[in-house]
Protein backbone atom coordinates (compact mmCIF):
# COMPACT_ATOMS: atom_id res chain seq x y z
CA UNK A 1 0.00 0.00 0.00
CA UNK A 2 1.21 3.48 -0.90
CA UNK A 3 -0.87 5.37 1.69
CA UNK A 4 1.84 5.68 4.36
CA UNK A 5 4.69 6.65 2.01
CA UNK A 6 2.41 9.16 0.26
CA UNK A 7 1.60 10.88 3.55
CA UNK A 8 5.32 11.01 4.40
CA UNK A 9 6.06 12.55 1.00
CA UNK A 10 3.25 15.04 1.57
CA UNK A 11 4.74 16.04 4.96
CA UNK A 12 8.21 16.47 3.42
CA UNK A 13 6.92 18.61 0.54
CA UNK A 14 4.87 20.77 2.92
CA UNK A 15 7.95 21.35 5.11
CA UNK A 16 10.02 22.31 2.06
CA UNK A 17 7.32 24.84 1.19
CA UNK A 18 7.40 26.29 4.71
CA UNK A 19 11.21 26.54 4.59
CA UNK A 20 10.96 28.31 1.23
CA UNK A 21 8.50 30.88 2.59
CA UNK A 22 10.86 31.50 5.53
CA UNK A 23 14.04 31.76 3.47
CA UNK A 24 13.11 33.90 0.48
CA UNK A 25 12.13 37.54 -0.04
CA UNK A 26 11.09 37.37 -3.70
CA UNK A 27 7.28 37.63 -3.66
CA UNK A 28 6.89 35.41 -6.74
CA UNK A 29 9.02 32.62 -5.25
CA UNK A 30 7.01 32.97 -2.05
CA UNK A 31 3.85 32.38 -4.06
CA UNK A 32 5.41 29.33 -5.67
CA UNK A 33 6.22 27.95 -2.21
CA UNK A 34 2.57 28.42 -1.22
CA UNK A 35 1.58 26.47 -4.35
CA UNK A 36 4.01 23.76 -3.27
CA UNK A 37 2.30 23.54 0.12
CA UNK A 38 -1.14 23.34 -1.54
CA UNK A 39 0.19 20.52 -3.72
CA UNK A 40 1.44 18.67 -0.64
CA UNK A 41 -2.03 18.92 0.91
CA UNK A 42 -3.59 17.71 -2.36
CA UNK A 43 -1.30 14.68 -2.26
CA UNK A 44 -2.48 13.75 1.22
CA UNK A 45 -6.12 14.19 0.12
CA UNK A 46 -5.59 11.84 -2.83
CA UNK A 47 -3.67 9.33 -0.68
CA UNK A 48 -6.43 9.28 1.94
CA UNK A 49 -9.09 8.96 -0.78
CA UNK A 50 -7.69 5.49 -1.55
CA UNK A 51 -8.93 4.42 1.89
CA UNK A 52 -11.84 6.78 2.57
CA UNK A 53 -13.68 7.00 -0.75
CA UNK A 54 -13.71 9.55 -3.53
CA UNK A 55 -14.69 12.60 -1.45
CA UNK A 56 -10.99 13.40 -1.05
CA UNK A 57 -10.60 13.76 -4.80
CA UNK A 58 -13.55 16.17 -4.91
CA UNK A 59 -11.77 18.24 -2.24
CA UNK A 60 -8.61 18.26 -4.40
CA UNK A 61 -10.73 19.70 -7.21
CA UNK A 62 -11.91 22.51 -4.92
CA UNK A 63 -8.36 23.16 -3.65
CA UNK A 64 -7.16 23.47 -7.25
CA UNK A 65 -9.94 25.97 -8.03
CA UNK A 66 -9.09 28.11 -5.01
CA UNK A 67 -5.36 27.88 -5.81
CA UNK A 68 -5.96 29.08 -9.36
CA UNK A 69 -8.06 32.01 -8.11
CA UNK A 70 -5.42 32.83 -5.49
CA UNK A 71 -2.62 32.77 -8.06
CA UNK A 72 -4.52 35.09 -10.41
CA UNK A 73 -5.35 37.67 -7.72
CA UNK A 74 -1.96 37.37 -6.01
CA UNK A 75 -0.02 37.90 -9.22
CA UNK A 76 -2.22 40.91 -10.04
CA UNK A 77 -1.34 42.36 -6.60
CA UNK A 78 2.37 41.71 -7.28
CA UNK A 79 1.98 43.50 -10.63
CA UNK A 80 0.39 46.50 -8.89
CA UNK A 81 3.13 46.60 -6.23
CA UNK A 82 5.83 46.38 -8.90
CA UNK A 83 4.45 49.54 -10.53
CA UNK A 84 4.93 51.41 -7.25
CA UNK A 85 8.27 50.11 -5.97
CA UNK A 86 9.91 48.77 -9.18
CA UNK A 87 10.68 45.58 -7.26
CA UNK A 88 8.96 42.44 -5.97
CA UNK A 89 11.30 42.16 -2.98
CA UNK A 90 9.48 42.00 0.35
CA UNK A 91 12.13 44.35 1.82
CA UNK A 92 10.80 47.20 -0.30
CA UNK A 93 7.20 46.61 0.80
CA UNK A 94 7.42 48.59 4.06
CA UNK A 95 4.75 51.24 3.56
CA UNK A 96 2.93 50.23 6.75
CA UNK A 97 6.12 50.08 8.82
CA UNK A 98 6.10 52.54 11.74
CA UNK B 1 7.26 -2.44 -9.63
CA UNK B 2 4.61 0.06 -8.49
CA UNK B 3 6.64 0.81 -5.37
CA UNK B 4 9.81 1.34 -7.40
CA UNK B 5 8.02 3.85 -9.66
CA UNK B 6 6.49 5.54 -6.61
CA UNK B 7 9.82 5.99 -4.84
CA UNK B 8 11.49 7.24 -8.04
CA UNK B 9 8.74 9.83 -8.51
CA UNK B 10 8.83 10.76 -4.81
CA UNK B 11 12.60 11.32 -4.95
CA UNK B 12 12.15 13.43 -8.09
CA UNK B 13 9.42 15.48 -6.39
CA UNK B 14 11.47 16.16 -3.24
CA UNK B 15 14.64 16.96 -5.21
CA UNK B 16 12.78 19.33 -7.55
CA UNK B 17 11.06 21.04 -4.61
CA UNK B 18 14.42 21.58 -2.87
CA UNK B 19 15.96 22.94 -6.07
CA UNK B 20 12.90 25.17 -6.48
CA UNK B 21 13.45 26.92 -3.15
CA UNK B 22 17.25 27.29 -3.42
CA UNK B 23 17.48 28.61 -7.00
CA UNK B 24 18.57 32.26 -7.16
CA UNK B 25 16.75 33.00 -10.40
CA UNK B 26 12.91 32.84 -10.42
CA UNK B 27 12.69 31.24 -13.89
CA UNK B 28 14.55 27.98 -13.08
CA UNK B 29 12.74 28.01 -9.75
CA UNK B 30 9.37 27.98 -11.55
CA UNK B 31 10.56 25.24 -13.93
CA UNK B 32 11.66 23.05 -10.99
CA UNK B 33 8.21 23.55 -9.47
CA UNK B 34 6.68 22.34 -12.76
CA UNK B 35 8.89 19.26 -12.47
CA UNK B 36 7.59 18.67 -8.92
CA UNK B 37 4.02 18.93 -10.19
CA UNK B 38 4.64 16.41 -12.99
CA UNK B 39 6.14 13.97 -10.47
CA UNK B 40 3.07 14.46 -8.25
CA UNK B 41 0.80 13.81 -11.26
CA UNK B 42 2.58 10.47 -11.75
CA UNK B 43 2.04 9.65 -8.08
CA UNK B 44 -1.67 10.48 -8.46
CA UNK B 45 -1.87 7.92 -11.27
CA UNK B 46 -0.26 5.32 -9.00
CA UNK B 47 -2.82 6.21 -6.31
CA UNK B 48 -5.61 5.47 -8.81
CA UNK B 49 -6.64 9.12 -9.24
CA UNK B 50 -6.29 9.52 -13.01
CA UNK B 51 -8.70 12.46 -13.26
CA UNK B 52 -6.81 14.41 -10.59
CA UNK B 53 -3.52 13.60 -12.38
CA UNK B 54 -4.89 15.07 -15.62
CA UNK B 55 -6.18 18.13 -13.74
CA UNK B 56 -2.78 18.52 -12.07
CA UNK B 57 -0.99 18.66 -15.42
CA UNK B 58 -3.62 20.89 -17.06
CA UNK B 59 -4.39 23.34 -14.27
CA UNK B 60 -1.21 23.48 -12.19
CA UNK B 61 1.64 22.65 -14.56
CA UNK B 62 -0.25 24.23 -17.45
CA UNK B 63 -2.31 27.24 -16.42
CA UNK B 64 -0.98 28.34 -13.03
CA UNK B 65 2.73 27.95 -13.79
CA UNK B 66 2.36 29.63 -17.18
CA UNK B 67 0.75 32.54 -15.32
CA UNK B 68 3.76 32.66 -12.97
CA UNK B 69 6.27 32.54 -15.84
CA UNK B 70 4.26 35.15 -17.72
CA UNK B 71 4.45 37.57 -14.77
CA UNK B 72 8.19 36.88 -14.34
CA UNK B 73 8.79 37.68 -18.02
CA UNK B 74 6.42 40.68 -18.00
CA UNK B 75 8.18 42.30 -15.02
CA UNK B 76 11.61 41.27 -16.36
CA UNK B 77 12.51 39.49 -13.11
CA UNK B 78 14.66 36.81 -14.74
CA UNK B 79 17.77 37.74 -12.78
CA UNK B 80 18.88 37.08 -9.21
CA UNK B 81 18.69 39.84 -6.59
CA UNK B 82 21.10 40.16 -3.66
CA UNK B 83 18.46 40.73 -0.99
CA UNK B 84 16.31 37.78 -2.06
CA UNK B 85 17.81 34.97 0.01
CA UNK B 86 17.92 35.56 3.76
CA UNK B 87 21.15 34.87 5.63
CA UNK B 88 22.18 34.33 9.23
CA UNK B 89 20.22 32.74 12.07
CA UNK B 90 16.91 32.88 10.16
CA UNK B 91 18.18 29.98 8.00
CA UNK B 92 18.60 27.82 11.09
CA UNK B 93 15.18 28.88 12.38
CA UNK B 94 13.57 28.03 9.02
CA UNK B 95 15.19 24.58 8.86
CA UNK B 96 14.22 23.85 12.48
CA UNK B 97 10.64 25.00 11.87
CA UNK B 98 10.36 22.87 8.74
CA UNK B 99 11.78 19.87 10.59
CA UNK B 100 9.35 20.48 13.46
CA UNK B 101 6.37 20.63 11.11
CA UNK B 102 7.54 17.47 9.35
CA UNK B 103 7.88 15.71 12.73
CA UNK B 104 4.38 16.82 13.77
CA UNK B 105 2.94 15.61 10.45
CA UNK B 106 4.75 12.28 10.84
CA UNK B 107 3.19 11.88 14.30
CA UNK B 108 -0.29 12.59 12.88
CA UNK B 109 0.40 10.20 10.01
CA UNK B 110 1.28 7.35 12.37
CA UNK B 111 -1.98 7.70 14.29
CA UNK B 112 -4.11 8.23 11.18
CA UNK B 113 -2.55 5.33 9.27
CA UNK B 114 -3.03 3.04 12.27
CA UNK B 115 -6.71 3.97 12.59
CA UNK B 116 -7.15 3.77 8.80
CA UNK B 117 -5.58 0.33 8.71
CA UNK B 118 -8.09 -0.76 11.34
CA UNK B 119 -10.92 0.64 9.21
CA UNK B 120 -9.66 -0.76 5.93
CA UNK B 121 -9.18 -4.12 7.62
CA UNK B 122 -12.94 -4.33 8.13
CA UNK B 123 -14.30 -6.46 5.25
CA UNK B 124 -17.16 -4.22 4.10
CA UNK B 125 -14.94 -1.13 3.89
CA UNK B 126 -12.23 -3.08 2.10
CA UNK B 127 -14.68 -4.25 -0.53
CA UNK B 128 -15.99 -0.73 -1.19
CA UNK B 129 -14.10 2.48 -0.46
CA UNK B 130 -17.31 4.35 -1.30
CA UNK B 131 -18.96 3.09 1.88
CA UNK B 132 -17.51 6.07 3.76
CA UNK B 133 -19.37 8.54 1.53
CA UNK B 134 -22.72 10.09 2.40
CA UNK B 135 -25.29 8.62 0.05
CA UNK B 136 -22.93 5.81 -0.84
CA UNK B 137 -25.75 3.31 -1.18
CA UNK B 138 -26.79 4.80 -4.50
CA UNK B 139 -23.35 4.32 -6.04
CA UNK B 140 -22.35 0.85 -7.14
CA UNK B 141 -18.77 0.02 -6.28
CA UNK B 142 -18.26 -2.04 -9.45
CA UNK B 143 -18.94 1.08 -11.50
CA UNK B 144 -16.55 3.05 -9.31
CA UNK B 145 -13.67 0.77 -10.17
CA UNK B 146 -14.37 0.57 -13.89
CA UNK B 147 -15.17 4.26 -14.36
CA UNK B 148 -13.06 6.59 -12.19
CA UNK B 149 -14.58 9.76 -13.73
CA UNK B 150 -18.11 8.73 -12.76
CA UNK B 151 -17.00 7.90 -9.22
CA UNK B 152 -15.71 11.46 -8.79
CA UNK B 153 -18.56 13.11 -10.69
CA UNK B 154 -21.24 11.53 -8.52
CA UNK B 155 -20.18 13.04 -5.16
CA UNK B 156 -19.23 16.29 -6.92
CA UNK B 157 -22.63 16.79 -8.55
CA UNK B 158 -24.76 15.22 -5.84
CA UNK B 159 -23.32 15.80 -2.37
CA UNK B 160 -21.15 18.79 -3.23
CA UNK B 161 -23.29 20.47 -5.88
CA UNK B 162 -23.68 23.78 -4.02
CA UNK B 163 -19.93 24.20 -3.25
CA UNK B 164 -19.23 23.29 -6.88
CA UNK B 165 -21.54 26.05 -8.10
CA UNK B 166 -20.02 28.48 -5.59
CA UNK B 167 -16.56 27.92 -7.09
CA UNK B 168 -17.86 29.47 -10.30
CA UNK B 169 -18.70 32.65 -8.37
CA UNK B 170 -15.23 32.53 -6.79
CA UNK B 171 -13.55 32.21 -10.17
CA UNK B 172 -15.59 35.08 -11.60
CA UNK B 173 -14.71 37.27 -8.60
CA UNK B 174 -11.02 36.34 -8.99
CA UNK B 175 -11.05 37.15 -12.71
CA UNK B 176 -12.73 40.52 -12.18
CA UNK B 177 -10.49 41.28 -9.20
CA UNK B 178 -7.33 40.45 -11.13
CA UNK B 179 -8.35 42.75 -14.00
CA UNK B 180 -9.21 45.59 -11.59
CA UNK B 181 -5.92 45.21 -9.69
CA UNK B 182 -3.70 44.94 -12.75
CA UNK B 183 -5.26 47.75 -14.76
CA UNK B 184 -3.53 51.13 -14.58
CA UNK B 185 -6.71 53.16 -14.93
CA UNK B 186 -10.26 51.87 -14.96
XYZ file of N, CA, C and O in Angstrom, chain A:
392
model
N 0.835 -1.216 0.000
C 0.000 0.000 0.000
C 0.863 1.256 0.000
O 1.876 1.328 0.674
N 0.431 2.256 -0.767
C 1.212 3.479 -0.897
C 0.707 4.589 0.007
O 1.191 5.712 -0.071
N -0.270 4.295 0.879
C -0.869 5.367 1.687
C 0.155 5.993 2.623
O 0.343 7.203 2.640
N 0.869 5.152 3.404
C 1.844 5.676 4.360
C 2.947 6.472 3.690
O 3.173 7.639 4.043
N 3.646 5.897 2.696
C 4.694 6.654 2.011
C 4.190 7.947 1.386
O 4.896 8.962 1.396
N 2.941 7.935 0.859
C 2.410 9.163 0.262
C 2.251 10.254 1.303
O 2.557 11.422 1.045
N 1.775 9.871 2.504
C 1.603 10.884 3.549
C 2.954 11.415 4.004
O 3.092 12.609 4.304
N 3.974 10.535 4.044
C 5.317 11.009 4.401
C 5.819 11.995 3.355
O 6.340 13.074 3.689
N 5.635 11.649 2.078
C 6.062 12.549 0.998
C 5.333 13.881 1.104
O 5.931 14.955 0.924
N 4.034 13.816 1.418
C 3.248 15.043 1.570
C 3.817 15.914 2.690
O 3.975 17.132 2.518
N 4.178 15.275 3.833
C 4.739 16.043 4.956
C 6.057 16.689 4.552
O 6.318 17.855 4.873
N 6.908 15.932 3.817
C 8.212 16.474 3.416
C 8.027 17.664 2.479
O 8.652 18.722 2.650
N 7.120 17.521 1.493
C 6.918 18.613 0.535
C 6.352 19.849 1.232
O 6.753 20.976 0.946
N 5.431 19.635 2.185
C 4.865 20.770 2.917
C 5.968 21.493 3.692
O 6.038 22.728 3.694
N 6.869 20.724 4.339
C 7.946 21.352 5.111
C 8.893 22.121 4.207
O 9.383 23.200 4.578
N 9.159 21.574 3.002
C 10.023 22.306 2.062
C 9.359 23.631 1.683
O 10.023 24.675 1.598
N 8.032 23.598 1.491
C 7.319 24.840 1.187
C 7.429 25.860 2.307
O 7.665 27.040 2.068
N 7.289 25.381 3.563
C 7.404 26.290 4.713
C 8.805 26.886 4.763
O 8.976 28.109 4.950
N 9.831 26.046 4.567
C 11.209 26.543 4.592
C 11.416 27.586 3.492
O 12.078 28.602 3.718
N 10.820 27.344 2.303
C 10.961 28.311 1.225
C 10.340 29.654 1.576
O 10.932 30.702 1.326
N 9.150 29.624 2.195
C 8.502 30.879 2.589
C 9.360 31.615 3.604
O 9.474 32.846 3.586
N 10.018 30.857 4.514
C 10.858 31.498 5.533
C 12.135 32.083 4.936
O 12.656 33.079 5.441
N 12.669 31.438 3.898
C 14.039 31.755 3.467
C 14.106 32.783 2.357
O 15.171 33.346 2.125
N 13.006 33.040 1.654
C 13.110 33.900 0.479
C 12.406 35.228 0.691
O 11.512 35.336 1.546
N 12.801 36.239 -0.097
C 12.126 37.537 -0.044
C 11.466 37.896 -1.361
O 10.745 38.889 -1.431
N 11.724 37.109 -2.403
C 11.092 37.371 -3.699
C 9.620 36.960 -3.622
O 9.310 35.797 -3.352
N 8.711 37.914 -3.850
C 7.284 37.633 -3.659
C 6.800 36.521 -4.572
O 5.949 35.709 -4.186
N 7.349 36.440 -5.797
C 6.887 35.406 -6.737
C 7.320 34.022 -6.258
O 6.549 33.062 -6.313
N 8.560 33.925 -5.754
C 9.022 32.623 -5.252
C 8.228 32.232 -4.008
O 7.920 31.061 -3.796
N 7.867 33.239 -3.206
C 7.012 32.967 -2.049
C 5.684 32.357 -2.480
O 5.199 31.391 -1.881
N 5.112 32.922 -3.548
C 3.854 32.382 -4.064
C 4.028 30.945 -4.532
O 3.174 30.092 -4.301
N 5.174 30.692 -5.187
C 5.406 29.330 -5.669
C 5.534 28.357 -4.502
O 5.083 27.210 -4.581
N 6.122 28.817 -3.382
C 6.223 27.947 -2.208
C 4.837 27.650 -1.641
O 4.581 26.533 -1.174
N 3.949 28.659 -1.686
C 2.574 28.422 -1.222
C 1.897 27.378 -2.116
O 1.189 26.479 -1.632
N 2.135 27.483 -3.442
C 1.575 26.471 -4.350
C 2.119 25.086 -4.010
O 1.391 24.090 -4.070
N 3.404 25.038 -3.648
C 4.009 23.755 -3.273
C 3.304 23.166 -2.052
O 3.011 21.967 -2.007
N 2.997 24.026 -1.076
C 2.302 23.536 0.120
C 0.897 23.044 -0.236
O 0.444 22.009 0.271
N 0.205 23.783 -1.122
C -1.139 23.343 -1.545
C -1.054 21.985 -2.241
O -1.904 21.108 -2.042
N 0.011 21.800 -3.044
C 0.194 20.518 -3.717
C 0.423 19.388 -2.721
O -0.069 18.279 -2.914
N 1.181 19.689 -1.653
C 1.438 18.673 -0.637
C 0.121 18.250 0.016
O -0.130 17.054 0.240
N -0.738 19.248 0.301
C -2.032 18.921 0.912
C -2.885 18.104 -0.057
O -3.548 17.132 0.334
N -2.853 18.479 -1.357
C -3.588 17.709 -2.363
C -3.138 16.255 -2.366
O -3.956 15.345 -2.490
N -1.811 16.044 -2.247
C -1.295 14.675 -2.261
C -1.864 13.885 -1.088
O -2.269 12.729 -1.246
N -1.945 14.515 0.093
C -2.480 13.751 1.222
C -3.977 13.497 1.048
O -4.476 12.434 1.436
N -4.701 14.445 0.419
C -6.125 14.191 0.119
C -6.273 12.975 -0.800
O -7.087 12.087 -0.546
N -5.469 12.947 -1.879
C -5.586 11.839 -2.828
C -5.191 10.526 -2.163
O -5.849 9.491 -2.350
N -4.113 10.563 -1.345
C -3.666 9.333 -0.676
C -4.761 8.809 0.243
O -5.062 7.613 0.248
N -5.379 9.726 1.009
C -6.425 9.276 1.936
C -7.684 8.853 1.191
O -8.465 8.051 1.704
N -7.898 9.371 -0.028
C -9.088 8.958 -0.779
C -8.994 7.497 -1.197
O -10.023 6.876 -1.491
N -7.778 6.921 -1.237
C -7.686 5.493 -1.550
C -8.303 4.648 -0.435
O -8.718 3.525 -0.681
N -8.353 5.173 0.789
C -8.930 4.415 1.890
C -10.312 4.896 2.276
O -11.109 4.131 2.795
N -10.611 6.178 2.033
C -11.840 6.778 2.569
C -12.907 7.030 1.526
O -13.911 7.659 1.827
N -12.686 6.694 0.271
C -13.677 7.001 -0.752
C -13.303 8.246 -1.524
O -12.331 8.922 -1.202
N -14.120 8.566 -2.533
C -13.712 9.549 -3.528
C -13.934 10.995 -3.102
O -13.634 11.901 -3.866
N -14.474 11.227 -1.894
C -14.687 12.605 -1.449
C -13.387 13.397 -1.441
O -13.375 14.582 -1.762
N -12.278 12.732 -1.086
C -10.992 13.405 -1.052
C -10.619 13.986 -2.399
O -10.082 15.090 -2.483
N -10.939 13.253 -3.468
C -10.600 13.757 -4.802
C -11.463 14.946 -5.176
O -11.014 15.851 -5.887
N -12.710 14.985 -4.687
C -13.551 16.166 -4.912
C -12.938 17.372 -4.207
O -12.891 18.483 -4.753
N -12.418 17.145 -2.980
C -11.772 18.235 -2.236
C -10.551 18.745 -2.991
O -10.300 19.954 -3.040
N -9.781 17.832 -3.606
C -8.614 18.257 -4.398
C -9.058 19.174 -5.523
O -8.422 20.193 -5.804
N -10.184 18.853 -6.141
C -10.729 19.703 -7.206
C -11.000 21.112 -6.680
O -10.618 22.107 -7.300
N -11.609 21.199 -5.493
C -11.906 22.512 -4.920
C -10.616 23.246 -4.563
O -10.508 24.466 -4.770
N -9.634 22.516 -4.004
C -8.361 23.163 -3.649
C -7.700 23.737 -4.896
O -7.173 24.849 -4.886
N -7.759 22.979 -6.005
C -7.156 23.470 -7.249
C -7.853 24.737 -7.723
O -7.200 25.687 -8.173
N -9.191 24.770 -7.612
C -9.935 25.967 -8.027
C -9.504 27.176 -7.204
O -9.220 28.248 -7.751
N -9.456 26.995 -5.878
C -9.085 28.110 -5.009
C -7.639 28.523 -5.274
O -7.319 29.726 -5.281
N -6.759 27.552 -5.538
C -5.358 27.882 -5.810
C -5.235 28.689 -7.089
O -4.447 29.637 -7.157
N -6.016 28.327 -8.109
C -5.958 29.077 -9.363
C -6.449 30.502 -9.147
O -5.824 31.464 -9.621
N -7.550 30.670 -8.397
C -8.061 32.014 -8.112
C -7.043 32.814 -7.318
O -6.783 33.998 -7.605
N -6.420 32.152 -6.327
C -5.424 32.831 -5.489
C -4.225 33.271 -6.318
O -3.719 34.395 -6.151
N -3.775 32.413 -7.229
C -2.620 32.769 -8.057
C -2.944 33.959 -8.934
O -2.132 34.883 -9.068
N -4.154 33.979 -9.526
C -4.517 35.086 -10.413
C -4.548 36.403 -9.644
O -3.920 37.393 -10.056
N -5.236 36.419 -8.486
C -5.351 37.670 -7.725
C -3.994 38.063 -7.140
O -3.590 39.231 -7.175
N -3.255 37.070 -6.612
C -1.957 37.370 -6.012
C -0.987 37.947 -7.018
O -0.277 38.925 -6.730
N -0.951 37.384 -8.217
C -0.024 37.904 -9.220
C -0.446 39.288 -9.682
O 0.408 40.129 -9.979
N -1.767 39.558 -9.713
C -2.217 40.911 -10.041
C -1.768 41.895 -8.966
O -1.350 43.022 -9.279
N -1.812 41.483 -7.690
C -1.337 42.357 -6.604
C 0.161 42.616 -6.757
O 0.637 43.748 -6.607
N 0.924 41.541 -7.081
C 2.370 41.714 -7.278
C 2.633 42.700 -8.411
O 3.509 43.565 -8.326
N 1.844 42.586 -9.492
C 1.976 43.498 -10.629
C 1.747 44.942 -10.181
O 2.503 45.853 -10.545
N 0.693 45.150 -9.362
C 0.386 46.499 -8.892
C 1.490 47.029 -7.985
O 1.865 48.208 -8.064
N 2.047 46.157 -7.122
C 3.130 46.596 -6.226
C 4.379 46.938 -7.037
O 5.073 47.916 -6.756
N 4.640 46.133 -8.085
C 5.832 46.377 -8.896
C 5.773 47.749 -9.554
O 6.800 48.414 -9.728
N 4.569 48.224 -9.917
C 4.446 49.544 -10.534
C 4.857 50.637 -9.558
O 5.394 51.659 -9.950
N 4.591 50.403 -8.254
C 4.933 51.408 -7.252
C 6.406 51.383 -6.898
O 7.071 52.408 -6.898
N 6.935 50.188 -6.570
C 8.271 50.113 -5.968
C 9.331 49.678 -6.955
O 10.504 49.662 -6.600
N 8.973 49.279 -8.177
C 9.907 48.768 -9.184
C 10.665 47.539 -8.678
O 11.812 47.308 -9.039
N 10.029 46.776 -7.796
C 10.679 45.582 -7.257
C 9.612 44.671 -6.678
O 8.535 45.127 -6.299
N 9.894 43.351 -6.633
C 8.959 42.445 -5.965
C 9.582 41.919 -4.672
O 9.134 40.929 -4.125
N 10.635 42.605 -4.206
C 11.305 42.163 -2.983
C 10.479 42.591 -1.766
O 10.006 43.730 -1.693
N 10.307 41.675 -0.817
C 9.482 42.000 0.354
C 10.118 43.108 1.188
O 9.433 43.782 1.947
N 11.462 43.304 1.043
C 12.130 44.351 1.824
C 11.647 45.741 1.437
O 11.659 46.662 2.257
N 11.237 45.882 0.149
C 10.796 47.203 -0.299
C 9.334 47.462 0.028
O 8.861 48.576 -0.130
N 8.618 46.431 0.483
C 7.197 46.611 0.805
C 7.071 46.955 2.282
O 6.707 46.119 3.109
N 7.428 48.213 2.647
C 7.418 48.591 4.063
C 6.597 49.850 4.283
O 6.884 50.638 5.164
N 5.562 50.034 3.457
C 4.748 51.240 3.564
C 4.043 51.353 4.913
O 3.834 52.446 5.415
N 3.675 50.211 5.491
C 2.928 50.235 6.752
C 3.849 50.183 7.956
O 3.384 50.146 9.089
N 5.191 50.178 7.701
C 6.124 50.075 8.817
C 6.152 51.396 9.586
O 6.213 52.475 8.997
N 6.144 51.340 10.934
C 6.104 52.540 11.741
C 7.454 53.267 11.804
O 8.444 52.797 11.294
